[in-house]
Short mmCIF file of C-alpha atoms and ligand atoms in Angstrom, two decimals:
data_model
loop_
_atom_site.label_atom_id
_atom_site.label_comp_id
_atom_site.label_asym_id
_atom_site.label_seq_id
_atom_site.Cartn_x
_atom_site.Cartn_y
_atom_site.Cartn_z
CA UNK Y 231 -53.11 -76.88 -5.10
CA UNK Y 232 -53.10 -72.93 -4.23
CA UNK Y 233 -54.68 -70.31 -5.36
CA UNK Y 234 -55.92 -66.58 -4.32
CA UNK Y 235 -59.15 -65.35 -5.83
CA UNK Y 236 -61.42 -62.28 -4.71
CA UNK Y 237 -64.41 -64.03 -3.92
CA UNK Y 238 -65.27 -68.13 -4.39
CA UNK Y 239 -69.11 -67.18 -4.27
CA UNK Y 240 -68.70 -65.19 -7.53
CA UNK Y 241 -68.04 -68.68 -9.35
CA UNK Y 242 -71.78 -69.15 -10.72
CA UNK Y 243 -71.64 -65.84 -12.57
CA UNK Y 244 -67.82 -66.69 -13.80
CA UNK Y 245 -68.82 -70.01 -15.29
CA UNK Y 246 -71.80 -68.39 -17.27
CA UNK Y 247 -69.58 -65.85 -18.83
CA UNK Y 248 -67.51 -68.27 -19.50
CA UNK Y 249 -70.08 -70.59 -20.97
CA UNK Y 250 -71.26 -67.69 -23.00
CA UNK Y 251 -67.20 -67.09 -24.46
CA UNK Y 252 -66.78 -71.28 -24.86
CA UNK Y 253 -69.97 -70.70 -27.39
CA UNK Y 254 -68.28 -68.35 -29.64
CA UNK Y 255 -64.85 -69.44 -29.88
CA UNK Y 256 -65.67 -72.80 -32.03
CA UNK Y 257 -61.70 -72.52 -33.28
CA UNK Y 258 -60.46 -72.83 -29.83
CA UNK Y 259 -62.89 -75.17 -28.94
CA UNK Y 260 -62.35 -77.89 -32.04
CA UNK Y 261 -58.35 -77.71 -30.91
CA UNK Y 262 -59.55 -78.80 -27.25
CA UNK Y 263 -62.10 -81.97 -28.35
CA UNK Y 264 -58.64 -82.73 -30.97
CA UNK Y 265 -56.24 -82.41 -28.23
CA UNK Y 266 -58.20 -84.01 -25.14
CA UNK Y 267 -58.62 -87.11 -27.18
CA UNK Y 268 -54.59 -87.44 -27.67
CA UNK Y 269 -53.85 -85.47 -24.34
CA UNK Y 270 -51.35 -83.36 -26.06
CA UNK Y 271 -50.04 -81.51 -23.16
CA UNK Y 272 -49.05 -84.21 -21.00
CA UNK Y 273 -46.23 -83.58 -18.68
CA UNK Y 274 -46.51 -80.07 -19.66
CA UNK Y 275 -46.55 -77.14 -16.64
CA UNK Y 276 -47.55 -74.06 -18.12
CA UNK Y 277 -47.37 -70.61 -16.19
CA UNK Y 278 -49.42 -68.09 -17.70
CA UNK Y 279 -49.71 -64.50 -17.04
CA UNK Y 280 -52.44 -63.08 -18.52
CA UNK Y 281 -55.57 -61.10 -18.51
CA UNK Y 282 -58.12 -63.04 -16.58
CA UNK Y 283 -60.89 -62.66 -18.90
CA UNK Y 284 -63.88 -65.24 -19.99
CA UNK Y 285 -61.91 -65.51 -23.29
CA UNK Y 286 -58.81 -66.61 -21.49
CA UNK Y 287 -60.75 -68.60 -18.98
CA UNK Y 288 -61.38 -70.90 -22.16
CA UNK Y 289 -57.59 -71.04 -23.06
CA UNK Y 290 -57.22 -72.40 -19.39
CA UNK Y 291 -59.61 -74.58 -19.80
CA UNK Y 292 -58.83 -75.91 -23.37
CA UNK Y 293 -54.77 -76.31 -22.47
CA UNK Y 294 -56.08 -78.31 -18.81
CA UNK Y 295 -58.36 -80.86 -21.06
CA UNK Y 296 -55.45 -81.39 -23.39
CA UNK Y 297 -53.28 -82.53 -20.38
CA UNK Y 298 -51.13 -79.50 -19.03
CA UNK Y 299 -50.62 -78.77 -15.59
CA UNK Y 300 -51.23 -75.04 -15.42
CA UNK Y 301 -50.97 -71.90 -12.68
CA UNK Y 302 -52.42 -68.42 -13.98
CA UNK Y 303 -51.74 -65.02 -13.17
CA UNK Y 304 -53.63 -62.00 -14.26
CA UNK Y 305 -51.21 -59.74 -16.62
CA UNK Y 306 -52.97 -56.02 -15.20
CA UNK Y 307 -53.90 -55.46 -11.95
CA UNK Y 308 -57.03 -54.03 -13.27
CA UNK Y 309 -58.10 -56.28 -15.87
CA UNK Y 310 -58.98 -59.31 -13.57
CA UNK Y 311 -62.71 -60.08 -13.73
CA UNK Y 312 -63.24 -61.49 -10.44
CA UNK Y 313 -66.30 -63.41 -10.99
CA UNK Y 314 -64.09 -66.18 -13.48
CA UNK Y 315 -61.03 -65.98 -11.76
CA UNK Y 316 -63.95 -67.53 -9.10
CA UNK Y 317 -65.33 -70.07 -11.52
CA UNK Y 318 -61.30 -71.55 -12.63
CA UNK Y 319 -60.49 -71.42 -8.87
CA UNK Y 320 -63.48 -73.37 -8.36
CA UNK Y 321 -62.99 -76.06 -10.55
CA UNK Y 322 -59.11 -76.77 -9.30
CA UNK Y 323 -57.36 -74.07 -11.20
CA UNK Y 324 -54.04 -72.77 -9.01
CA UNK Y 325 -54.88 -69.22 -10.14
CA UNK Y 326 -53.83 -65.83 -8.15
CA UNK Y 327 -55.97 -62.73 -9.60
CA UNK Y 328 -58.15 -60.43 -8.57
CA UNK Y 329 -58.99 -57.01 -10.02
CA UNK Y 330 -57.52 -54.10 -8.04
CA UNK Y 331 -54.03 -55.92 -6.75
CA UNK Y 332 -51.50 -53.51 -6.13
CA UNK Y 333 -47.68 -54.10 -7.39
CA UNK Y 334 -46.73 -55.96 -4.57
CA UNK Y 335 -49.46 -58.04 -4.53
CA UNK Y 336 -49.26 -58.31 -8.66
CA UNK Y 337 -45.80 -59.99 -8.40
CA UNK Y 338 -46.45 -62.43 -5.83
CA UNK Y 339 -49.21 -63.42 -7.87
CA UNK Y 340 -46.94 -64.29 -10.68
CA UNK Y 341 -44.46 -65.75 -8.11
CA UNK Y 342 -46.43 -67.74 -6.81
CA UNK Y 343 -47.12 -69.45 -10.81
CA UNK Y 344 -43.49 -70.41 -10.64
CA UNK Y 345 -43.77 -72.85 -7.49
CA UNK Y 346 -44.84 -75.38 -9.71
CA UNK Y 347 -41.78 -74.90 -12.00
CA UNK Y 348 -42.85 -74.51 -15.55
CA UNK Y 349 -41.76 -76.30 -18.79
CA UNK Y 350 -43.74 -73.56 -20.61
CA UNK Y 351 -44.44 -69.89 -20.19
CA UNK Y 352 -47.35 -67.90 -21.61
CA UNK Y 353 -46.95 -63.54 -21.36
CA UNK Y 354 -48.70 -60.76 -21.90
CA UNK Y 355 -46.25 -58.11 -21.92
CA UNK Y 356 -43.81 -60.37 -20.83
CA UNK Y 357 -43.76 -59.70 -16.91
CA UNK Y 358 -43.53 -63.46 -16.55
CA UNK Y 359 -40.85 -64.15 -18.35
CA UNK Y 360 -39.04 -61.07 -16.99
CA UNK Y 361 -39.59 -62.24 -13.52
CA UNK Y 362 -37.97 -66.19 -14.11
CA UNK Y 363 -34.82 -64.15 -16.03
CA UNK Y 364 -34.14 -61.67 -13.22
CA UNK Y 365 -35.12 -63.19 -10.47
CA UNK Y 366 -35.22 -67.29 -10.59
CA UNK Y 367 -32.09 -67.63 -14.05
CA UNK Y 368 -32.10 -71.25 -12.82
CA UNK Y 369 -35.60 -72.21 -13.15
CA UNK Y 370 -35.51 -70.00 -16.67
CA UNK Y 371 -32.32 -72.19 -17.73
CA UNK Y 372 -34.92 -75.17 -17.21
CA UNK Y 373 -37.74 -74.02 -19.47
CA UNK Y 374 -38.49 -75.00 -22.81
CA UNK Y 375 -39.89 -72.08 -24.07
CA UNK Y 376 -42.40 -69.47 -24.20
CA UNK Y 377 -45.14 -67.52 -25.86
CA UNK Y 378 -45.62 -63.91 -25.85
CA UNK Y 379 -49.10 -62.16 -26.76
CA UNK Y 380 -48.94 -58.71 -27.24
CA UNK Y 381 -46.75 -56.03 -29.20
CA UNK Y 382 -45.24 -54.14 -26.43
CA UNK Y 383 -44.12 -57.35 -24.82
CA UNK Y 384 -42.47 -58.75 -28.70
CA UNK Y 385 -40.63 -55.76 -28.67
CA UNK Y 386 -39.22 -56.09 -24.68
CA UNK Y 387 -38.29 -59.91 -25.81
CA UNK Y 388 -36.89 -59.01 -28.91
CA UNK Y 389 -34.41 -56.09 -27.17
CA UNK Y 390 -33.33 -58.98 -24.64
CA UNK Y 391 -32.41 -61.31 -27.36
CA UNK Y 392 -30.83 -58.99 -29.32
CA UNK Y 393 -28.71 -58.35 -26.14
CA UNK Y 394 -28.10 -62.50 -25.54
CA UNK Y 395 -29.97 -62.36 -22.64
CA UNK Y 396 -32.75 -64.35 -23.76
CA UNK Y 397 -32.44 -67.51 -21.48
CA UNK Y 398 -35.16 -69.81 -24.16
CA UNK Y 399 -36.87 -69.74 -27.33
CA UNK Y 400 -39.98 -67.13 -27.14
CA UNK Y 401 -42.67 -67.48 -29.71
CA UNK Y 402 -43.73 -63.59 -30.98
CA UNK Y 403 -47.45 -65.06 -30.73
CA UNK Y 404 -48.48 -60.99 -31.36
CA UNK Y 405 -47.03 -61.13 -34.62
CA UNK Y 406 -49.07 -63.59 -36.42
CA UNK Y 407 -51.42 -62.41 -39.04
CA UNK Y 408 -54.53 -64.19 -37.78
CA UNK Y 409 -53.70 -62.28 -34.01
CA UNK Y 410 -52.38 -58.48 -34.80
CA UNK Y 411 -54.47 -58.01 -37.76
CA UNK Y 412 -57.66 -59.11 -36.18
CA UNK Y 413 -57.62 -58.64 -32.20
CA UNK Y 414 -55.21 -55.70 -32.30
CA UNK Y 415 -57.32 -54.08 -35.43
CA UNK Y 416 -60.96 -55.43 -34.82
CA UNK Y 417 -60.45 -56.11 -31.23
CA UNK Y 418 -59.34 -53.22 -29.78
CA UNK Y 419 -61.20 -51.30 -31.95
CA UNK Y 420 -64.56 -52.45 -30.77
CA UNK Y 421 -63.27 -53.31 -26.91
CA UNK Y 422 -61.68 -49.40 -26.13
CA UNK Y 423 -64.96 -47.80 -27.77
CA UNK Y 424 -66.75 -50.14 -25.30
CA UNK Y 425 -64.79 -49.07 -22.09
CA UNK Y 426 -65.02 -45.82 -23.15
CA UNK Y 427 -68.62 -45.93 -22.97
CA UNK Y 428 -69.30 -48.03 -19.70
CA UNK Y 429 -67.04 -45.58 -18.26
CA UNK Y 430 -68.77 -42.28 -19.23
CA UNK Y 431 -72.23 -43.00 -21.18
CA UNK Y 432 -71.27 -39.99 -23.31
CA UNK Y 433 -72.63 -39.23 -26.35
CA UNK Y 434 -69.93 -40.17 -29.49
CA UNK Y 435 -71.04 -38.77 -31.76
CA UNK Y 436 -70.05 -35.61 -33.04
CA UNK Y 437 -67.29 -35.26 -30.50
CA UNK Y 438 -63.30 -34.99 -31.63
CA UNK Y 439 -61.85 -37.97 -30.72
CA UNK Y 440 -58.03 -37.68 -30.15
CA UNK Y 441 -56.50 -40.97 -31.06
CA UNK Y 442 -52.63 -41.08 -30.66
CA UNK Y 443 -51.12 -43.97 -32.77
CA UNK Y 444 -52.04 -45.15 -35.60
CA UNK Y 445 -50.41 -48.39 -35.33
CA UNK Y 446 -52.83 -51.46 -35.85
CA UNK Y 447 -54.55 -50.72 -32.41
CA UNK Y 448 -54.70 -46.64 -33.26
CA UNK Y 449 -56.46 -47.42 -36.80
CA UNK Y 450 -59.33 -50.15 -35.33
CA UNK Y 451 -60.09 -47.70 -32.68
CA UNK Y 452 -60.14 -44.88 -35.35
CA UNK Y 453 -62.24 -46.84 -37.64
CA UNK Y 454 -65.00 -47.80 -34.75
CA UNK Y 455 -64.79 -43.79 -34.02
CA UNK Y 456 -65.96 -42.53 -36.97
CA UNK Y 457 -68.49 -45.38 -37.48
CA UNK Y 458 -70.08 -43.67 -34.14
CA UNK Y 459 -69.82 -40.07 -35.67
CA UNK Y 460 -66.66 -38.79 -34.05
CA UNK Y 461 -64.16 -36.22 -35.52
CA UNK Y 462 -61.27 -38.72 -35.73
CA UNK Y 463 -57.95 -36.23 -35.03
CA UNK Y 464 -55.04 -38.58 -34.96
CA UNK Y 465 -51.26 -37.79 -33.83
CA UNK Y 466 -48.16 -39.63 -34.68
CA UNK Y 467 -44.22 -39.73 -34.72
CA UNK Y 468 -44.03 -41.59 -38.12
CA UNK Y 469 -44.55 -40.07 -41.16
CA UNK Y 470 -45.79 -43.13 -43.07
CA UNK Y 471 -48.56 -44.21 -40.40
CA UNK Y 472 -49.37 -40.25 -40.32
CA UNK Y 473 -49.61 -39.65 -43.97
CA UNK Y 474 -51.78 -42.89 -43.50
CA UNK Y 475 -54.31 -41.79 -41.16
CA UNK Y 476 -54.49 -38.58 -43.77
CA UNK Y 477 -55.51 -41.03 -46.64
CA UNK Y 478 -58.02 -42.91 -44.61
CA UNK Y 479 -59.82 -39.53 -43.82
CA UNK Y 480 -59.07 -38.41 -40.47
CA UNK Y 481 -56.83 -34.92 -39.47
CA UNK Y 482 -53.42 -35.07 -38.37
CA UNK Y 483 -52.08 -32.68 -36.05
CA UNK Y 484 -49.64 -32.28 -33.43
CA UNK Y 485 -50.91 -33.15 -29.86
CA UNK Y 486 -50.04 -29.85 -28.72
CA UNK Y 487 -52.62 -28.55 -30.86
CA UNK Y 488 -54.80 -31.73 -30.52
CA UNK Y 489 -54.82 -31.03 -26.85
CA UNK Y 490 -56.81 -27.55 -27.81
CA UNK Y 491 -60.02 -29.17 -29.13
CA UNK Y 492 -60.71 -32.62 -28.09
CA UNK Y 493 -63.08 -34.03 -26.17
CA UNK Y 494 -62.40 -37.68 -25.74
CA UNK Y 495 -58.04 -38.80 -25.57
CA UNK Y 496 -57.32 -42.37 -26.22
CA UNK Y 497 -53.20 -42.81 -26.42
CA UNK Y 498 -52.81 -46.66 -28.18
CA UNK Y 499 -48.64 -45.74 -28.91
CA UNK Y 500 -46.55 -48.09 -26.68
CA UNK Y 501 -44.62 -44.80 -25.81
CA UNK Y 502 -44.81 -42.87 -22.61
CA UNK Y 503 -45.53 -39.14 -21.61
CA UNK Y 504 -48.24 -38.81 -24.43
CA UNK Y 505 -50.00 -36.55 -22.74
CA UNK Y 506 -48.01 -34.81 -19.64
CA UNK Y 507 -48.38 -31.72 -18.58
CA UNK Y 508 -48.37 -28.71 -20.87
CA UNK Y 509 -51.44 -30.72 -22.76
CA UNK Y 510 -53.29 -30.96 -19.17
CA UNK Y 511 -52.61 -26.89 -19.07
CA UNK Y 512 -55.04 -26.71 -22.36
CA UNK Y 513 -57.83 -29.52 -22.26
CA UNK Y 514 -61.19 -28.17 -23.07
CA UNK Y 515 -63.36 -28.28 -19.11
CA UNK Y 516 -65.17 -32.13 -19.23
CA UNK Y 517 -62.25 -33.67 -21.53
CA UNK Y 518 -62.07 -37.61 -21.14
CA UNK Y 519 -58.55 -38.76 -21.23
CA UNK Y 520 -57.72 -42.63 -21.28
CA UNK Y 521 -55.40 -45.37 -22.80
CA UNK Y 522 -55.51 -48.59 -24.14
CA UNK Y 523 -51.79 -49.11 -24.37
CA UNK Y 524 -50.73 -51.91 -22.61
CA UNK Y 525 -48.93 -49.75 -19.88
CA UNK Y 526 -50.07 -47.21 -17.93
CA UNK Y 527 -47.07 -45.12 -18.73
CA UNK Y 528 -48.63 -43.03 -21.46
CA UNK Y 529 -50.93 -41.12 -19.83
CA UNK Y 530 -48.57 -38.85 -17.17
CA UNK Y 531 -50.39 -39.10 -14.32
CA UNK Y 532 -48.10 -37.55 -11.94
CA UNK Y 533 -48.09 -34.20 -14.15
CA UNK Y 534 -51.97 -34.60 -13.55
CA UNK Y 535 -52.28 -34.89 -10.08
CA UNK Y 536 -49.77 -32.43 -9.39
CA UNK Y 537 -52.01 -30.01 -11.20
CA UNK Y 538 -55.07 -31.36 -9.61
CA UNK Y 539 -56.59 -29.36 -6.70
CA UNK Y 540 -59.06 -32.73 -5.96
CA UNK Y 541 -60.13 -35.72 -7.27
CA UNK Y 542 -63.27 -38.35 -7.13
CA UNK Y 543 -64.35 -41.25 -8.31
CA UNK Y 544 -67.44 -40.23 -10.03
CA UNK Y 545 -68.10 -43.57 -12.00
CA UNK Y 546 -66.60 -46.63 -11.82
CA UNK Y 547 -63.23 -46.15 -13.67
CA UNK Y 548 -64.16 -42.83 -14.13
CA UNK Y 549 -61.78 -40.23 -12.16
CA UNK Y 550 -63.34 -36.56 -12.45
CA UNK Y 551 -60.26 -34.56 -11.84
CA UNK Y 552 -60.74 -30.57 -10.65
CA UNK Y 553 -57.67 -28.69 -11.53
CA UNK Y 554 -56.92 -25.46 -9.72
CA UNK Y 555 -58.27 -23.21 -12.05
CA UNK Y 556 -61.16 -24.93 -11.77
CA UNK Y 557 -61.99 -27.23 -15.28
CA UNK Y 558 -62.59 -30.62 -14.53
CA UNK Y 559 -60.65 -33.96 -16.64
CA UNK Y 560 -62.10 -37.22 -16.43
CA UNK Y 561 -59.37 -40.23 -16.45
CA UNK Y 562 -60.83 -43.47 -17.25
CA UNK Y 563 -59.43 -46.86 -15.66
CA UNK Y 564 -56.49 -44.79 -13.84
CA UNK Y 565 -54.74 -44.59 -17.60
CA UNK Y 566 -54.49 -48.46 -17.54
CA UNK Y 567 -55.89 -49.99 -20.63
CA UNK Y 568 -59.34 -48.69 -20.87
CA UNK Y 569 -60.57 -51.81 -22.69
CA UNK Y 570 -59.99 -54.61 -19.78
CA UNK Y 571 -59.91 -51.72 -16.76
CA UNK Y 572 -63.16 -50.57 -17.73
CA UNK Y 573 -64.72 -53.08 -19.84
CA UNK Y 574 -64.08 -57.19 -20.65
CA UNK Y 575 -61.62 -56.95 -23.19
CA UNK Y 576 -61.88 -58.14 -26.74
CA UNK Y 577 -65.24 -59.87 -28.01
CA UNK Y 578 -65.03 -63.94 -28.00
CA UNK Y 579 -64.95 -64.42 -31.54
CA UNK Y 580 -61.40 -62.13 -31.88
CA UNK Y 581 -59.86 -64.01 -29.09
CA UNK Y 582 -61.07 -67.26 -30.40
CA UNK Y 583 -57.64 -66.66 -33.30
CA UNK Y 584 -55.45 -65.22 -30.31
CA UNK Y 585 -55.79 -67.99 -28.54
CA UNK Y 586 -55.68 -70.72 -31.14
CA UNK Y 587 -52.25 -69.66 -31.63
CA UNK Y 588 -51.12 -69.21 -28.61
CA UNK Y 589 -52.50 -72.84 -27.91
CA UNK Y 590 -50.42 -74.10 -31.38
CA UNK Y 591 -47.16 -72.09 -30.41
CA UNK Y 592 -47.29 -73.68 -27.02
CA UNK Y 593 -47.71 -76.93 -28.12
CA UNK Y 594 -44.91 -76.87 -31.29
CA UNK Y 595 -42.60 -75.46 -28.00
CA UNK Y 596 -43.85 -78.12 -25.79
CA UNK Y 597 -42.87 -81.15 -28.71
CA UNK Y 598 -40.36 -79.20 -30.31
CA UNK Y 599 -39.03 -76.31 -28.02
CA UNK Y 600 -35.59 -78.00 -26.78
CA UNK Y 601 -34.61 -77.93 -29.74
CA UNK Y 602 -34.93 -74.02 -30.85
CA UNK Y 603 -32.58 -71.31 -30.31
CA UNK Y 604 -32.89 -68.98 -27.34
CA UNK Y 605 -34.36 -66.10 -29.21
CA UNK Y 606 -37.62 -65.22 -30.38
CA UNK Y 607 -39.38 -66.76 -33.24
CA UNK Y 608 -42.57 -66.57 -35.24
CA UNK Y 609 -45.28 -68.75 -36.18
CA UNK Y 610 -45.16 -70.63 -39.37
CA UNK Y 611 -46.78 -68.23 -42.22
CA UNK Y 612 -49.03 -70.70 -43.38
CA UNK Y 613 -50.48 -71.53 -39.90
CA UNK Y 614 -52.18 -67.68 -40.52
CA UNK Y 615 -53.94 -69.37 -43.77
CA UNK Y 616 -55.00 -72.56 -41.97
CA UNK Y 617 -56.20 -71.25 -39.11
CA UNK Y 618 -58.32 -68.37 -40.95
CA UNK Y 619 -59.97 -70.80 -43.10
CA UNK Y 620 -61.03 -72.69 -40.26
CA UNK Y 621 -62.50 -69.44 -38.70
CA UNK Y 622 -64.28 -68.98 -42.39
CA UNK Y 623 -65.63 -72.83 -42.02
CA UNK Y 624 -66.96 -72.22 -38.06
CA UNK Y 625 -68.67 -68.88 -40.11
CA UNK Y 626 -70.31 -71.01 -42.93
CA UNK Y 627 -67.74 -69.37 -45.19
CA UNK Y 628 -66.43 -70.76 -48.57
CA UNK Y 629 -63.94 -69.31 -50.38
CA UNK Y 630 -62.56 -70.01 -54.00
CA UNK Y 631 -59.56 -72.36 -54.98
CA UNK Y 632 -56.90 -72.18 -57.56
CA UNK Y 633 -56.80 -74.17 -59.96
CA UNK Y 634 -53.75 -76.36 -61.32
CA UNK Y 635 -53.76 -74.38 -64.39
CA UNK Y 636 -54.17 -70.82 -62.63
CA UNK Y 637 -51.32 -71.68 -59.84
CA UNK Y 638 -48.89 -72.75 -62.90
CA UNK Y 639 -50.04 -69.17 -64.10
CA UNK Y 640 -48.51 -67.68 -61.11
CA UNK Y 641 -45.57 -69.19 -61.01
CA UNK Y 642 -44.70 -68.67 -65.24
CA UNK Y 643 -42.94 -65.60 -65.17
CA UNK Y 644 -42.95 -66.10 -69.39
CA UNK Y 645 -46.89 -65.32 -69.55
CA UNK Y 646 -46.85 -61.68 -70.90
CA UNK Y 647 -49.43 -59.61 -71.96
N1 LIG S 48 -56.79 -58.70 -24.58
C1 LIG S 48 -57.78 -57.96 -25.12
N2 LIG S 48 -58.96 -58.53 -24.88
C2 LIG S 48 -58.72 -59.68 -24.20
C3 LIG S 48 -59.57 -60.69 -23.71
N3 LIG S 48 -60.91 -60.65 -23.90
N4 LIG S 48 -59.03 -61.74 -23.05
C4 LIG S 48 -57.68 -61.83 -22.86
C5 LIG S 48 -56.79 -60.88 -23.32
C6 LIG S 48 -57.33 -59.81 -24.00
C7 LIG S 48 -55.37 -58.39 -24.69
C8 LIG S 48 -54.99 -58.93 -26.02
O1 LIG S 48 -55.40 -57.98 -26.99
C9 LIG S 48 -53.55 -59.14 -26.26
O2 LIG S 48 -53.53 -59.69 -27.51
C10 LIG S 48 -52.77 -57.89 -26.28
O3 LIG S 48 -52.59 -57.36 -25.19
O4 LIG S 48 -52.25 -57.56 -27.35
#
């Protein structure tokens, strides 16, 4: 069993974290003492290639107990925590991550998943799956299925099938109601505030915070803003999401004039050249630009440095640029996603859903996947409903019931006024 790790001596530290993450994600947890028992996965080899966090660290763990053979990539070459990439590799996980890889070095990693020749696939942003379509079509022709995590990789997968090039059945894991509406809302809210702030220590509030999007990722990160006492300016391409953000209290604006007055940047879109150039010409001296996209693409970093007359790392993930007319810009993380380049990612408890239906899609591909079209499909509805009452019940949470009479109600379309 290979694997290729920063440092084996960081394991203590690893397996605390990921103690600490195994204590707080009870839904993830019940699915692994229910699936160990009946060793679900047997026979299963999953590749996964994703963000080697203590939160995923658990997934790895949970989908090992319930019998899968498994190899693990990291999904960013900045988002690798080091110290439990240590602790998996130390207890016999064939894992290849380490925070810092360059590209080369990012796609061997994931090459070096597919030696052990997957039934299953697991993506975040859907590098993985790219990879065993372009480059091994025979090994992809020989894989049940796959999952897929986040919205910028749905959207890749979706294009591909939509073209026929889809080789087997994808499951849009993003696009469950129990993951986008809570990690992407809640998660990165919380998570891009928090790499924000181990990256600068700057004060929040009172400071116009330029969020572009206001998808589900845009409005959590908006939300936590203004609960720390930020001017919330928001920009957008889509009229509805704008006249949203209007409703909900924050100003709208182009980010040509956005660029004018803020202080702190965060681009959340999915889109690239957010901020390029012309906006770099007009940033107030000590801006803070980042992104929590999932690419690095939105943030023009070229346009930067080519109007940079030096640069220095003045904090970790903290760039201060000097321009040549002398203001300084401060680019967190290197415009990767500030959340898991600066910080750990999503709290426990968010990731705890993620991951319980990653773990469900994987295993409904895994006993039913031969049998599903080659294109990408979603999680039952009702899954969402099960699986967020059984967050409720790990909270101590009741809710109320229908009763016989009140669901015949519903479904009487006679019953007037
Ligand atoms: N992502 C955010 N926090 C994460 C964590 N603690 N562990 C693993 C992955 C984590 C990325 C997810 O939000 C993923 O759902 C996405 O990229 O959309």
């Amino acid at each position: 069993m290979s694997q290729k790790v920063k440092d084996l001596k960081l394991a203590e530290s690893g397996r605390l974290k990921i103690e600490w993450a195994e204590s707080r994600m009870p839904v993830l947890m019940a699915l692994r003492e229910e699936h160990a028992k009946k060793q679900s996965f047997k026979g299963a080899r999953i590749a996964g290639c994703l963000h080697v966090t203590k939160e995923t660290a658990v997934l790895v763990r949970t989908l090992r107990a319930a019998g899968a053979e498994v190899a693990w990539s990291g999904c960013n070459p900045l988002s690798t925590q080091d110290d439990v990439a240590a602790a998996l590799a130390a207890e016999e996980t064939s894992i290849f991550a380490w925070h810092g890889m360059n590209t080369e070095e990012f796609y061997w990693c994931i090459e070096k998943t597919l030696e052990m020749k997957p039934t299953l696939t697991l993506d975040d942003g859907a590098d993985l799956i790219f990879t065993t379509h372009s480059k091994h079509p025979d090994l992809a022709r020989q894989i049940t299925g796959g999952t897929e995590e986040t919205t910028t990789g749905v959207h890749r997968l979706r294009a591909m099938a939509k073209d026929g090039k889809l080789l087997y059945p994808v499951i849009a894991v993003n696009d469950a109601e129990t993951k986008w509406d809570f990690d992407n809302v809640y998660g990165t809210g919380q998570s891009s505030i928090d790499g924000i702030v181990r990256a600068t220590s700057v004060l929040l509030a009172g400071k116009n915070f330029v969020v572009a999007g206001y998808g589900h990722c845009g409005r959590g990160v908006a939300m936590r803003a203004k609960g720390m006492g930020c001017n919330v300016i928001i920009t957008e391409v889509t009229p509805t999401a704008a006249l949203r953000a209007v409703l909900e209290g924050c100003r709208v604006m182009t980010m040509d004039e956005a660029a004018k007055v803020g202080d702190i940047f965060i681009t959340a879109t999915g889109m690239k050249d957010i901020l390029v150039g012309r906006h770099f010409d007009v940033l107030k001296n000590g801006a803070v630009i980042c992104n929590t996209g999932h690419y690095d693409c939105e943030i023009n970093i070229g346009e930067l440095d080519s109007r940079a007359r030096s640069k220095r790392e003045i904090r970790p993930a903290n760039e201060e640029y000097t321009l040549k007319d002398g203001r300084k810009v401060y680019l967190l993380a290197k415009g990767r996603l500030v959340n898991l380049a600066a910080a750990e990612g999503h709290p426990s408890e968010v990731m705890d859903m993620s991951f319980a239906n990653q773990f469900l899609a994987l295993l409904k591909l895994h006993r039913e996947g031969k049998g599903l079209a080659p294109t990408v499909h979603d999680l039952p509805k009702e899954q969402d409903q099960e699986l967020a009452r059984l967050k409720l019940r790990t909270m101590g949470i009741d809710i109320d019931r229908l009763t016989a009479d009140q669901i015949k109600y519903a479904t009487d379309y006679s019953a007037g006024t």
